[in-house]
Amino acid sequence: MLDLKFIRENAEFVKINTSNKNATEHVDLIISHDERRREIIQEVEKIKSQRNLVTKEIADLKKVGKDASEKIFAMKGVSDQIKELDDELGEVEDVVKLYIMQIPNMTHASVPIGKNADNNLDVRQWGEIKKVNHKLNHIEIATKLGIVDFERGAKVAGGGFHFYTAKGARLERALINFFLDTHTDIHGYTEMMPPFVANRNSMRGTGQLPKMAEDMYHCQEDDLFLIPTAEVPLTNYHNGEILRAEELNKRICGYSPCFRREAGSYGKDVRGLLRVHQFNKVELVKFVKPEDAFDELESLVSDAEALLKSLDLHYRVILLCTGDTSFASAKTYDIEVWSPGEEKWLEVSSCSNFGDFQARRANIRFKRDANAKPEFLHTLNGSGLATPRIMVAIIENYFDGEKLHIPKVLQKYVGCEFIA
RNA sequence: GGAGGGAUGGCCGAGCGGCUGAAGGCAACGGUUUGCUAAACCGUCGUAGGGGUUUAAGCCUCUACCGCGAGUUCGAAUCUCGCUCCCUCCGCCA
């Protein structure tokens, strides 16, 4: 959510920046309603002030035992007048809130302006395309080795769900543990095991609601959503709180399954593990001082990259253009890993700086010192990493035609050197 | 699921419908004093939103906020109703 005052004072900038994100805005509507809002406030507060004055006079009269019925009579009806204005104020404020929540975060000046993924900027690449002596994709290999079962996943839960089986399950678990261990032991994150469902307030706080409601699984009876990412519980961990400056910059990480209905995405890159309704991910979240946010974004990306280097997987980092940057983000880097089977880059991480956008929605602030005014802090998050496409890359890159070699760093977790 | 109890500022904790934006304590901050640490004393010390003023930090003023939302009343932290969360006990369950 943007600051109303900011919108008022930078209307043109907000309009342009929003359209750069291919989003629509109602800035004019917000501003006109805000004007009416301030009109009403002035009017109603004048009446309230009057009422408070007379009320005090009544109290004084009663205290000395005098008759106040004349003044009391005069005040009859004033409350109704106030209520009427307050009601209108509420309506006007609801409109402002409704539309202000729909304005995306402003992208940072360093973000290239562009319509879609074609305009994204290639920042750097690491490693190189490995020669593989097979022509199989991950589905064929995984099925052959018996480490993923797509058919039974579909039988039990539906299309887009799968089982990891036997050593496949072990390998998946190994990835999760390797990721968590690296972030906690080396990168300075504190591990959290969050709830896998969240309420509306949390979903609104991180920006999934209202826009993404259709993409989430919802438990109607309890009005809870299955989390689409651990970003939701991890960021909302501090919802409504004021942190001390010494606690910043704070890094937390956590594993969770991620649930995505992905309504409407059928037919595109959905084979096998490429796009599924439930997947595992280790998420990195930072709460930082505003002035550190963009530096922290760079280190966040490199924390995720470190994992790919350890796994010796060829990857590239791209800077998303305005049109490809998500609703709540000010700047986003994606990390993509090379898939020999698909002959494509696969997104395995998305690292974003949200500025104060989420903090404002979730009301997360900090004080620079004991007497300072609370300020909104800045939040960041990134995947470190999402496992399915890493699994694809490992399966395709490490299969030698007969057996699947286990990357060195994972061997102690999997307990073997290869799967045959 | 059943029965009770509770929610007040950064924290603890008072609060007969008007004198309570809220006592008192702690913490924090500024200062005075004592040859260090400390103690004592004085002062400051919530948030948000309007309006005014200033080049600005700021200052002045009004309004709202005692879990959330409605209601009663001239007037609600205080009374009524609904909701949420927390605690205790019972039941059920991993």
Short mmCIF file of C-alpha atoms (C1' of nucleotides) in Angstrom, two decimals:
data_model
loop_
_atom_site.label_atom_id
_atom_site.label_comp_id
_atom_site.label_asym_id
_atom_site.label_seq_id
_atom_site.Cartn_x
_atom_site.Cartn_y
_atom_site.Cartn_z
CA MET A 1 0.00 0.00 0.00
CA LEU A 2 1.22 3.44 -0.84
CA ASP A 3 1.00 6.45 1.42
CA LEU A 4 -2.11 8.48 0.67
CA LYS A 5 -0.17 11.70 1.02
CA PHE A 6 2.40 10.41 -1.45
CA ILE A 7 -0.31 9.68 -3.99
CA ARG A 8 -1.85 13.09 -3.47
CA GLU A 9 1.45 14.84 -4.02
CA ASN A 10 2.79 12.62 -6.81
CA ALA A 11 -0.32 11.72 -8.75
CA GLU A 12 1.32 11.81 -12.18
CA PHE A 13 4.29 9.74 -11.08
CA VAL A 14 1.99 7.12 -9.57
CA LYS A 15 -0.03 6.92 -12.76
CA ILE A 16 3.00 6.46 -14.99
CA ASN A 17 4.71 4.00 -12.68
CA THR A 18 1.53 1.96 -12.41
CA SER A 19 1.07 1.77 -16.14
CA ASN A 20 4.70 0.69 -16.48
CA LYS A 21 3.65 -2.32 -14.43
CA ASN A 22 0.80 -2.98 -16.85
CA ALA A 23 -1.61 -2.27 -14.02
CA THR A 24 -4.56 0.04 -13.87
CA GLU A 25 -5.06 2.68 -11.23
CA HIS A 26 -7.83 4.89 -9.95
CA VAL A 27 -5.68 7.73 -8.76
CA ASP A 28 -8.16 10.42 -9.76
CA LEU A 29 -10.94 8.63 -7.94
CA ILE A 30 -8.78 8.30 -4.85
CA ILE A 31 -7.89 11.97 -4.90
CA SER A 32 -11.45 13.18 -5.37
CA HIS A 33 -12.69 10.96 -2.56
CA ASP A 34 -9.82 12.07 -0.38
CA GLU A 35 -10.85 15.68 -0.90
CA ARG A 36 -14.40 14.89 0.14
CA ARG A 37 -12.97 12.96 3.06
CA ARG A 38 -11.12 15.99 4.35
CA GLU A 39 -14.16 18.18 3.85
CA ILE A 40 -16.26 15.89 6.00
CA ILE A 41 -13.58 15.65 8.65
CA GLN A 42 -13.48 19.40 9.02
CA GLU A 43 -17.25 19.61 9.21
CA VAL A 44 -17.81 16.79 11.64
CA GLU A 45 -14.93 17.70 13.89
CA LYS A 46 -16.29 21.19 14.26
CA ILE A 47 -19.57 19.76 15.49
CA LYS A 48 -17.83 17.30 17.76
CA SER A 49 -15.80 20.06 19.27
CA GLN A 50 -18.99 21.97 19.97
CA ARG A 51 -20.58 18.94 21.52
CA ASN A 52 -17.61 18.34 23.78
CA LEU A 53 -17.81 21.93 24.92
CA VAL A 54 -21.50 21.79 25.82
CA THR A 55 -21.08 18.40 27.41
CA LYS A 56 -18.49 19.92 29.68
CA GLU A 57 -20.85 22.75 30.56
CA ILE A 58 -23.55 20.23 31.43
CA ALA A 59 -21.15 18.37 33.64
CA ASP A 60 -20.18 21.60 35.40
CA LEU A 61 -23.80 22.54 35.99
CA LYS A 62 -24.63 19.12 37.38
CA LYS A 63 -21.64 19.26 39.65
CA VAL A 64 -22.98 22.31 41.44
CA GLY A 65 -26.47 20.88 41.41
CA LYS A 66 -27.95 23.23 38.84
CA ASP A 67 -30.48 22.37 36.18
CA ALA A 68 -28.96 21.47 32.81
CA SER A 69 -32.06 20.30 31.01
CA GLU A 70 -32.07 23.25 28.66
CA LYS A 71 -28.59 22.47 27.37
CA ILE A 72 -29.32 18.78 27.26
CA PHE A 73 -32.40 19.46 25.17
CA ALA A 74 -30.38 21.63 22.82
CA MET A 75 -27.91 18.81 22.24
CA LYS A 76 -30.55 16.32 21.27
CA GLY A 77 -30.17 15.58 17.60
CA VAL A 78 -26.56 16.69 17.44
CA SER A 79 -25.40 13.11 17.82
CA ASP A 80 -27.57 12.08 14.90
CA GLN A 81 -26.00 14.79 12.83
CA ILE A 82 -22.55 13.55 13.79
CA LYS A 83 -23.49 9.97 13.09
CA GLU A 84 -24.72 10.88 9.65
CA LEU A 85 -21.48 12.61 8.76
CA ASP A 86 -19.38 9.86 10.32
CA ASP A 87 -21.27 7.31 8.25
CA GLU A 88 -20.57 9.22 5.08
CA LEU A 89 -16.95 9.58 6.12
CA GLY A 90 -16.76 5.83 6.59
CA GLU A 91 -18.15 5.23 3.12
CA VAL A 92 -15.75 7.66 1.51
CA GLU A 93 -12.82 6.16 3.40
CA ASP A 94 -13.83 2.68 2.28
CA VAL A 95 -13.67 3.81 -1.32
CA VAL A 96 -10.26 5.37 -0.83
CA LYS A 97 -9.01 2.23 0.88
CA LEU A 98 -10.45 -0.08 -1.75
CA TYR A 99 -8.67 1.68 -4.58
CA ILE A 100 -5.47 2.48 -2.73
CA MET A 101 -5.03 -1.22 -1.98
CA GLN A 102 -5.15 -1.88 -5.71
CA ILE A 103 -2.28 0.39 -6.60
CA PRO A 104 0.90 -1.62 -7.00
CA ASN A 105 4.17 -0.72 -5.38
CA MET A 106 6.25 1.79 -7.30
CA THR A 107 9.19 0.26 -9.12
CA HIS A 108 12.66 1.55 -8.34
CA ALA A 109 14.43 3.85 -10.81
CA SER A 110 16.97 1.09 -11.55
CA VAL A 111 14.27 -1.20 -12.92
CA PRO A 112 14.18 -1.28 -16.72
CA ILE A 113 10.89 -0.15 -18.20
CA GLY A 114 9.28 -2.83 -20.31
CA LYS A 115 6.10 -4.66 -21.17
CA ASN A 116 6.94 -8.29 -20.50
CA ALA A 117 9.63 -10.91 -19.95
CA ASP A 118 11.30 -9.98 -23.26
CA ASN A 119 12.41 -6.73 -21.68
CA ASN A 120 14.05 -8.32 -18.66
CA LEU A 121 17.72 -7.65 -18.20
CA ASP A 122 20.29 -10.43 -18.18
CA VAL A 123 22.49 -9.51 -15.21
CA ARG A 124 24.95 -12.41 -15.02
CA GLN A 125 25.43 -16.08 -15.70
CA TRP A 126 27.34 -18.71 -13.77
CA GLY A 127 28.72 -22.02 -14.99
CA GLU A 128 28.08 -23.41 -18.42
CA ILE A 129 25.82 -25.80 -20.24
CA LYS A 130 26.84 -29.32 -19.32
CA LYS A 131 27.03 -32.00 -21.98
CA VAL A 132 24.71 -34.87 -21.12
CA ASN A 133 24.85 -38.24 -22.82
CA HIS A 134 21.12 -38.87 -22.86
CA LYS A 135 18.08 -37.38 -24.57
CA LEU A 136 15.64 -37.85 -21.74
CA ASN A 137 13.68 -35.23 -19.85
CA HIS A 138 13.14 -35.28 -16.12
CA ILE A 139 9.82 -37.11 -16.30
CA GLU A 140 11.27 -40.03 -18.23
CA ILE A 141 14.30 -40.28 -15.97
CA ALA A 142 12.35 -39.91 -12.74
CA THR A 143 9.83 -42.53 -13.79
CA LYS A 144 12.57 -44.90 -14.90
CA LEU A 145 14.37 -44.53 -11.56
CA GLY A 146 11.15 -44.66 -9.54
CA ILE A 147 11.74 -41.44 -7.66
CA VAL A 148 8.62 -39.47 -8.64
CA ASP A 149 5.08 -40.81 -9.14
CA PHE A 150 2.87 -38.44 -11.05
CA GLU A 151 0.02 -40.83 -11.78
CA ARG A 152 -0.68 -41.73 -8.21
CA GLY A 153 -0.38 -38.09 -7.22
CA ALA A 154 -3.15 -37.36 -9.69
CA LYS A 155 -5.19 -40.31 -8.40
CA VAL A 156 -4.95 -39.19 -4.80
CA ALA A 157 -5.24 -35.42 -5.12
CA GLY A 158 -5.64 -34.54 -8.78
CA GLY A 159 -3.53 -33.25 -11.65
CA GLY A 160 -0.58 -31.15 -10.60
CA PHE A 161 0.10 -33.20 -7.48
CA HIS A 162 2.80 -35.83 -7.23
CA PHE A 163 4.54 -38.18 -4.87
CA TYR A 164 8.26 -38.21 -4.39
CA THR A 165 8.99 -41.86 -3.78
CA ALA A 166 11.80 -43.79 -2.11
CA LYS A 167 15.17 -42.16 -2.84
CA GLY A 168 13.32 -39.35 -4.58
CA ALA A 169 11.65 -38.40 -1.32
CA ARG A 170 15.01 -38.64 0.40
CA LEU A 171 16.60 -36.42 -2.23
CA GLU A 172 13.83 -33.84 -1.84
CA ARG A 173 14.32 -33.84 1.91
CA ALA A 174 18.06 -33.54 1.35
CA LEU A 175 17.58 -30.39 -0.71
CA ILE A 176 15.43 -28.79 1.96
CA ASN A 177 17.91 -29.62 4.70
CA PHE A 178 20.88 -28.48 2.64
CA PHE A 179 19.20 -25.16 1.92
CA LEU A 180 18.20 -24.54 5.54
CA ASP A 181 21.58 -25.56 6.91
CA THR A 182 23.41 -23.27 4.51
CA HIS A 183 21.26 -20.26 5.31
CA THR A 184 21.36 -20.74 9.05
CA ASP A 185 24.99 -21.85 9.39
CA ILE A 186 26.60 -19.62 6.80
CA HIS A 187 24.28 -16.78 5.77
CA GLY A 188 23.08 -15.72 9.19
CA TYR A 189 19.37 -16.49 8.98
CA THR A 190 17.29 -17.74 11.88
CA GLU A 191 15.22 -20.77 11.02
CA MET A 192 11.47 -20.78 11.52
CA MET A 193 8.87 -23.50 11.04
CA PRO A 194 5.72 -21.53 10.26
CA PRO A 195 2.02 -22.40 10.08
CA PHE A 196 1.09 -23.58 6.62
CA VAL A 197 -2.21 -21.72 6.66
CA ALA A 198 -2.84 -18.03 7.22
CA ASN A 199 -5.80 -15.76 7.81
CA ARG A 200 -7.10 -12.90 5.72
CA ASN A 201 -5.25 -10.23 7.61
CA SER A 202 -1.93 -11.90 6.93
CA MET A 203 -2.76 -12.43 3.29
CA ARG A 204 -3.62 -8.78 2.98
CA GLY A 205 -0.43 -7.82 4.79
CA THR A 206 1.87 -9.40 2.26
CA GLY A 207 -0.34 -8.47 -0.69
CA GLN A 208 -1.81 -11.81 -1.76
CA LEU A 209 -5.25 -10.41 -1.01
CA PRO A 210 -7.29 -9.01 -2.53
CA LYS A 211 -5.74 -9.63 -5.95
CA MET A 212 -4.67 -13.26 -5.78
CA ALA A 213 -7.69 -14.78 -4.04
CA GLU A 214 -8.45 -17.02 -7.01
CA ASP A 215 -4.98 -18.52 -6.99
CA MET A 216 -5.14 -19.77 -3.43
CA TYR A 217 -6.69 -22.76 -1.73
CA HIS A 218 -9.22 -21.61 0.82
CA CYS A 219 -10.67 -23.47 3.81
CA GLN A 220 -14.14 -22.07 3.99
CA GLU A 221 -15.13 -23.25 7.45
CA ASP A 222 -12.30 -21.45 9.17
CA ASP A 223 -11.70 -18.78 6.54
CA LEU A 224 -8.04 -19.77 6.26
CA PHE A 225 -5.86 -19.93 3.18
CA LEU A 226 -3.20 -22.51 2.42
CA ILE A 227 -0.06 -20.46 2.07
CA PRO A 228 1.24 -19.98 -1.49
CA THR A 229 4.66 -19.22 0.01
CA ALA A 230 6.26 -19.05 3.46
CA GLU A 231 6.70 -15.35 2.78
CA VAL A 232 3.20 -14.92 4.19
CA PRO A 233 3.69 -16.34 7.69
CA LEU A 234 7.32 -15.24 7.91
CA THR A 235 6.69 -11.61 7.00
CA ASN A 236 3.53 -11.43 9.08
CA TYR A 237 5.48 -12.81 12.02
CA HIS A 238 6.00 -9.16 12.98
CA ASN A 239 2.59 -7.91 11.85
CA GLY A 240 1.55 -4.88 13.89
CA GLU A 241 4.81 -4.72 15.81
CA ILE A 242 7.37 -2.03 16.46
CA LEU A 243 10.89 -3.43 16.36
CA ARG A 244 13.93 -1.92 18.02
CA ALA A 245 16.65 -0.68 15.71
CA GLU A 246 19.10 -3.17 17.24
CA GLU A 247 16.95 -6.02 15.98
CA LEU A 248 17.53 -4.90 12.39
CA ASN A 249 18.56 -5.95 9.90
CA LYS A 250 16.84 -9.19 10.71
CA ARG A 251 17.03 -12.32 8.59
CA ILE A 252 14.73 -15.28 8.96
CA CYS A 253 14.20 -18.33 6.82
CA GLY A 254 11.79 -21.20 6.76
CA TYR A 255 10.71 -24.25 4.89
CA SER A 256 7.12 -24.74 3.85
CA PRO A 257 5.08 -26.50 1.26
CA CYS A 258 3.54 -23.96 -1.13
CA PHE A 259 0.04 -24.35 -2.45
CA ARG A 260 -1.01 -22.74 -5.69
CA ARG A 261 -4.16 -23.27 -7.63
CA GLU A 262 -2.58 -21.52 -10.61
CA ALA A 263 -6.04 -21.04 -12.06
CA GLY A 264 -5.85 -20.40 -15.77
CA SER A 265 -2.26 -21.42 -16.28
CA TYR A 266 -3.00 -24.85 -17.72
CA GLY A 267 -1.28 -25.88 -20.89
CA LYS A 268 1.88 -23.84 -20.47
CA ASP A 269 5.04 -25.47 -19.17
CA VAL A 270 3.04 -27.73 -16.93
CA ARG A 271 4.73 -31.03 -17.65
CA GLY A 272 5.95 -33.08 -14.75
CA LEU A 273 7.48 -31.00 -12.00
CA LEU A 274 7.59 -27.78 -13.99
CA ARG A 275 4.40 -26.36 -12.59
CA VAL A 276 2.61 -28.09 -9.75
CA HIS A 277 -0.08 -27.24 -7.21
CA GLN A 278 2.04 -28.14 -4.22
CA PHE A 279 5.77 -27.78 -3.95
CA ASN A 280 8.45 -27.30 -1.32
CA LYS A 281 10.41 -24.16 -0.85
CA VAL A 282 12.79 -22.56 1.60
CA GLU A 283 12.01 -18.89 1.88
CA LEU A 284 14.28 -16.06 2.99
CA VAL A 285 12.78 -12.97 4.59
CA LYS A 286 14.47 -9.78 5.77
CA PHE A 287 13.29 -6.89 7.90
CA VAL A 288 15.67 -4.00 7.26
CA LYS A 289 16.25 -0.30 7.69
CA PRO A 290 15.07 1.66 4.65
CA GLU A 291 18.54 2.86 3.73
CA ASP A 292 19.89 -0.70 3.63
CA ALA A 293 17.14 -2.27 1.57
CA PHE A 294 18.77 -2.32 -1.86
CA ASP A 295 22.11 -3.58 -0.55
CA GLU A 296 20.22 -6.27 1.31
CA LEU A 297 18.52 -7.23 -1.93
CA GLU A 298 21.90 -7.86 -3.56
CA SER A 299 23.06 -10.03 -0.68
CA LEU A 300 19.75 -11.86 -0.70
CA VAL A 301 20.26 -12.82 -4.32
CA SER A 302 23.78 -13.98 -3.65
CA ASP A 303 22.55 -16.10 -0.72
CA ALA A 304 20.29 -17.91 -3.15
CA GLU A 305 22.99 -18.12 -5.82
CA ALA A 306 25.38 -19.76 -3.38
CA LEU A 307 23.17 -22.83 -3.29
CA LEU A 308 23.23 -23.23 -7.05
CA LYS A 309 27.00 -22.88 -7.09
CA SER A 310 27.28 -25.60 -4.44
CA LEU A 311 25.04 -27.80 -6.54
CA ASP A 312 27.12 -26.92 -9.60
CA LEU A 313 24.10 -25.97 -11.68
CA HIS A 314 24.34 -23.53 -14.56
CA TYR A 315 22.20 -20.50 -13.84
CA ARG A 316 21.57 -16.89 -14.73
CA VAL A 317 20.30 -13.90 -12.81
CA ILE A 318 17.87 -11.56 -14.49
CA LEU A 319 16.47 -8.22 -13.43
CA LEU A 320 12.75 -8.08 -14.11
CA CYS A 321 11.46 -5.14 -16.10
CA THR A 322 8.60 -3.03 -14.77
CA GLY A 323 5.95 -5.02 -16.60
CA ASP A 324 7.18 -8.31 -15.15
CA THR A 325 7.70 -7.07 -11.61
CA SER A 326 5.04 -8.27 -9.20
CA PHE A 327 2.38 -6.12 -7.57
CA ALA A 328 4.07 -5.56 -4.23
CA SER A 329 7.68 -5.41 -5.38
CA ALA A 330 9.87 -2.39 -6.04
CA LYS A 331 12.62 -4.45 -7.65
CA THR A 332 12.93 -8.14 -8.39
CA TYR A 333 15.70 -10.45 -9.52
CA ASP A 334 14.84 -13.89 -10.78
CA ILE A 335 17.30 -16.75 -10.76
CA GLU A 336 16.87 -19.33 -13.51
CA VAL A 337 18.55 -22.66 -13.84
CA TRP A 338 19.32 -24.37 -17.14
CA SER A 339 17.32 -27.46 -18.05
CA PRO A 340 18.97 -29.60 -20.73
CA GLY A 341 15.82 -31.68 -21.13
CA GLU A 342 13.59 -28.72 -21.77
CA GLU A 343 16.38 -26.68 -23.32
CA LYS A 344 15.08 -23.78 -21.33
CA TRP A 345 15.81 -21.60 -18.35
CA LEU A 346 13.65 -22.48 -15.35
CA GLU A 347 12.84 -19.97 -12.64
CA VAL A 348 13.93 -21.30 -9.25
CA SER A 349 14.05 -18.12 -7.21
CA SER A 350 12.55 -14.68 -7.13
CA CYS A 351 14.16 -12.11 -4.86
CA SER A 352 12.37 -8.86 -4.19
CA ASN A 353 12.66 -5.65 -2.28
CA PHE A 354 9.22 -4.48 -1.24
CA GLY A 355 10.29 -1.20 0.28
CA ASP A 356 7.69 -0.14 2.85
CA PHE A 357 4.80 -1.50 0.77
CA GLN A 358 4.23 -4.65 2.80
CA ALA A 359 5.27 -2.99 6.04
CA ARG A 360 2.60 -0.37 5.57
CA ARG A 361 -0.05 -2.99 4.90
CA ALA A 362 1.09 -5.21 7.74
CA ASN A 363 1.93 -2.25 9.96
CA ILE A 364 5.48 -3.32 10.77
CA ARG A 365 7.59 -0.49 12.11
CA PHE A 366 10.81 0.19 13.96
CA LYS A 367 12.21 2.92 16.18
CA ARG A 368 15.67 4.28 15.51
CA ASP A 369 16.05 4.96 19.23
CA ALA A 370 13.87 4.99 22.30
CA ASN A 371 12.44 8.43 21.68
CA ALA A 372 12.21 8.28 17.91
CA LYS A 373 8.98 8.22 15.99
CA PRO A 374 8.16 4.75 14.67
CA GLU A 375 8.93 4.38 10.96
CA PHE A 376 7.91 1.69 8.56
CA LEU A 377 10.75 -0.69 8.00
CA HIS A 378 11.45 -2.32 4.65
CA THR A 379 10.83 -5.97 3.85
CA LEU A 380 12.48 -8.29 1.37
CA ASN A 381 12.09 -11.88 0.49
CA GLY A 382 13.42 -14.45 -1.88
CA SER A 383 13.26 -18.13 -2.54
CA GLY A 384 16.29 -19.95 -1.39
CA LEU A 385 15.19 -22.10 -3.17
CA ALA A 386 12.06 -23.71 -4.59
CA THR A 387 12.78 -27.39 -5.03
CA PRO A 388 10.81 -28.81 -8.01
CA ARG A 389 12.78 -27.18 -10.78
CA ILE A 390 16.03 -27.77 -8.90
CA MET A 391 15.00 -31.40 -8.88
CA VAL A 392 14.43 -31.18 -12.65
CA ALA A 393 17.85 -29.65 -13.19
CA ILE A 394 19.58 -32.20 -10.98
CA ILE A 395 17.81 -35.13 -12.60
CA GLU A 396 18.62 -33.96 -16.09
CA ASN A 397 22.15 -32.75 -15.45
CA TYR A 398 23.33 -35.55 -13.19
CA PHE A 399 21.86 -38.52 -15.05
CA ASP A 400 24.48 -40.44 -16.99
CA GLY A 401 22.08 -42.67 -18.96
CA GLU A 402 21.97 -45.31 -16.25
CA LYS A 403 22.16 -43.79 -12.88
CA LEU A 404 21.55 -40.47 -11.23
CA HIS A 405 24.63 -39.10 -9.51
CA ILE A 406 23.98 -37.19 -6.33
CA PRO A 407 25.65 -33.76 -6.16
CA LYS A 408 28.56 -33.82 -3.72
CA VAL A 409 27.02 -31.47 -1.18
CA LEU A 410 23.87 -33.59 -0.96
CA GLN A 411 25.52 -36.98 -0.55
CA LYS A 412 25.70 -36.86 3.21
CA TYR A 413 22.00 -35.99 3.31
CA VAL A 414 20.89 -38.65 0.81
CA GLY A 415 23.26 -41.25 2.19
CA CYS A 416 24.53 -42.47 -1.18
CA GLU A 417 26.48 -41.32 -4.24
CA PHE A 418 23.94 -42.23 -6.87
CA ILE A 419 20.44 -43.55 -7.48
CA ALA A 420 20.07 -46.37 -9.96
"C1'" G B 1 -17.20 -29.12 22.04
"C1'" G B 2 -19.01 -27.44 27.44
"C1'" A B 3 -18.29 -23.95 31.94
"C1'" G B 4 -16.02 -19.75 33.91
"C1'" G B 5 -12.31 -15.43 33.94
"C1'" G B 6 -9.82 -11.68 31.31
"C1'" A B 7 -8.09 -7.80 27.33
"C1'" U B 8 -6.37 -0.20 29.64
"C1'" G B 9 -0.04 3.41 26.99
"C1'" G B 10 6.94 0.31 25.57
"C1'" C B 11 5.82 -2.97 30.11
"C1'" C B 12 3.04 -3.60 34.90
"C1'" G B 13 -1.36 -1.68 36.91
"C1'" A B 14 -5.80 1.68 38.99
"C1'" G B 15 -10.21 3.38 37.13
"C1'" C B 16 -18.83 5.57 41.44
"C1'" G B 17 -21.64 7.44 33.19
"C1'" G B 18 -19.30 13.87 33.44
"C1'" C B 19 -13.55 16.52 37.49
"C1'" U B 20 -9.94 10.47 33.06
"C1'" G B 21 -6.04 10.96 27.24
"C1'" A B 22 -6.48 8.22 31.25
"C1'" A B 23 -3.85 7.69 38.74
"C1'" G B 24 0.48 5.04 40.35
"C1'" G B 25 4.87 2.16 39.32
"C1'" C B 26 8.78 0.38 35.96
"C1'" A B 27 11.55 1.28 31.67
"C1'" A B 28 13.36 5.21 28.40
"C1'" C B 29 15.14 10.26 27.50
"C1'" G B 30 17.04 15.38 29.19
"C1'" G B 31 19.09 17.85 33.41
"C1'" U B 32 20.95 18.90 38.62
"C1'" U B 33 23.98 16.98 42.41
"C1'" U B 34 27.58 13.56 44.94
"C1'" G B 35 35.38 12.31 43.47
"C1'" C B 36 33.99 6.34 39.44
"C1'" U B 37 29.68 2.04 38.72
"C1'" A B 38 25.44 3.51 41.43
"C1'" A B 39 21.93 6.49 44.18
"C1'" A B 40 18.83 10.90 44.99
"C1'" C B 41 16.09 14.91 43.04
"C1'" C B 42 13.70 17.87 38.88
"C1'" G B 43 11.67 17.63 34.11
"C1'" U B 44 10.10 15.08 29.51
"C1'" C B 45 7.76 10.82 27.97
"C1'" G B 46 1.37 7.21 23.30
"C1'" U B 47 -0.54 6.87 18.23
"C1'" A B 48 -3.24 8.48 14.08
"C1'" G B 49 -5.97 12.09 11.29
"C1'" G B 50 -7.69 17.26 10.11
"C1'" G B 51 -6.74 22.68 10.17
"C1'" G B 52 -3.38 26.87 10.94
"C1'" U B 53 1.63 28.73 10.97
"C1'" U B 54 6.95 28.44 9.68
"C1'" U B 55 12.09 28.14 4.46
"C1'" A B 56 12.24 23.78 7.48
"C1'" A B 57 13.10 20.79 12.13
"C1'" G B 58 9.09 22.68 14.75
"C1'" C B 59 5.06 25.20 17.03
"C1'" C B 60 -0.36 26.16 17.85
"C1'" U B 61 -5.26 24.04 17.62
"C1'" C B 62 -9.11 20.47 16.91
"C1'" U B 63 -10.78 15.30 16.49
"C1'" A B 64 -10.41 10.15 17.31
"C1'" C B 65 -8.35 6.00 19.83
"C1'" C B 66 -8.74 1.99 26.85
"C1'" G B 67 -9.05 -5.80 22.06
"C1'" C B 68 -12.62 -5.14 17.42
"C1'" G B 69 -17.66 -3.66 15.78
"C1'" A B 70 -22.52 -1.92 16.79
"C1'" G B 71 -26.02 0.27 20.44
"C1'" U B 72 -28.09 3.27 24.83
"C1'" U B 73 -27.07 8.58 26.43
"C1'" C B 74 -26.76 15.60 26.16
"C1'" G B 75 -22.15 12.78 27.52
"C1'" A B 76 -19.16 5.88 27.50
"C1'" A B 77 -12.61 3.12 29.33
"C1'" U B 78 -17.06 2.67 32.62
"C1'" C B 79 -23.83 0.34 30.73
"C1'" U B 80 -26.02 -3.30 26.64
"C1'" C B 81 -25.33 -6.66 22.41
"C1'" G B 82 -22.19 -9.24 18.74
"C1'" C B 83 -17.18 -10.79 17.42
"C1'" U B 84 -11.84 -11.90 18.07
"C1'" C B 85 -7.90 -13.32 21.05
"C1'" C B 86 -5.75 -15.01 25.77
"C1'" C B 87 -6.08 -17.82 30.56
"C1'" U B 88 -8.30 -21.79 33.91
"C1'" C B 89 -11.28 -26.25 34.37
"C1'" C B 90 -13.97 -30.47 31.93
"C1'" G B 91 -14.57 -33.53 27.51
"C1'" C B 92 -12.34 -35.37 22.87
"C1'" C B 93 -7.85 -36.23 20.05
"C1'" A B 94 -2.33 -36.57 18.02
#
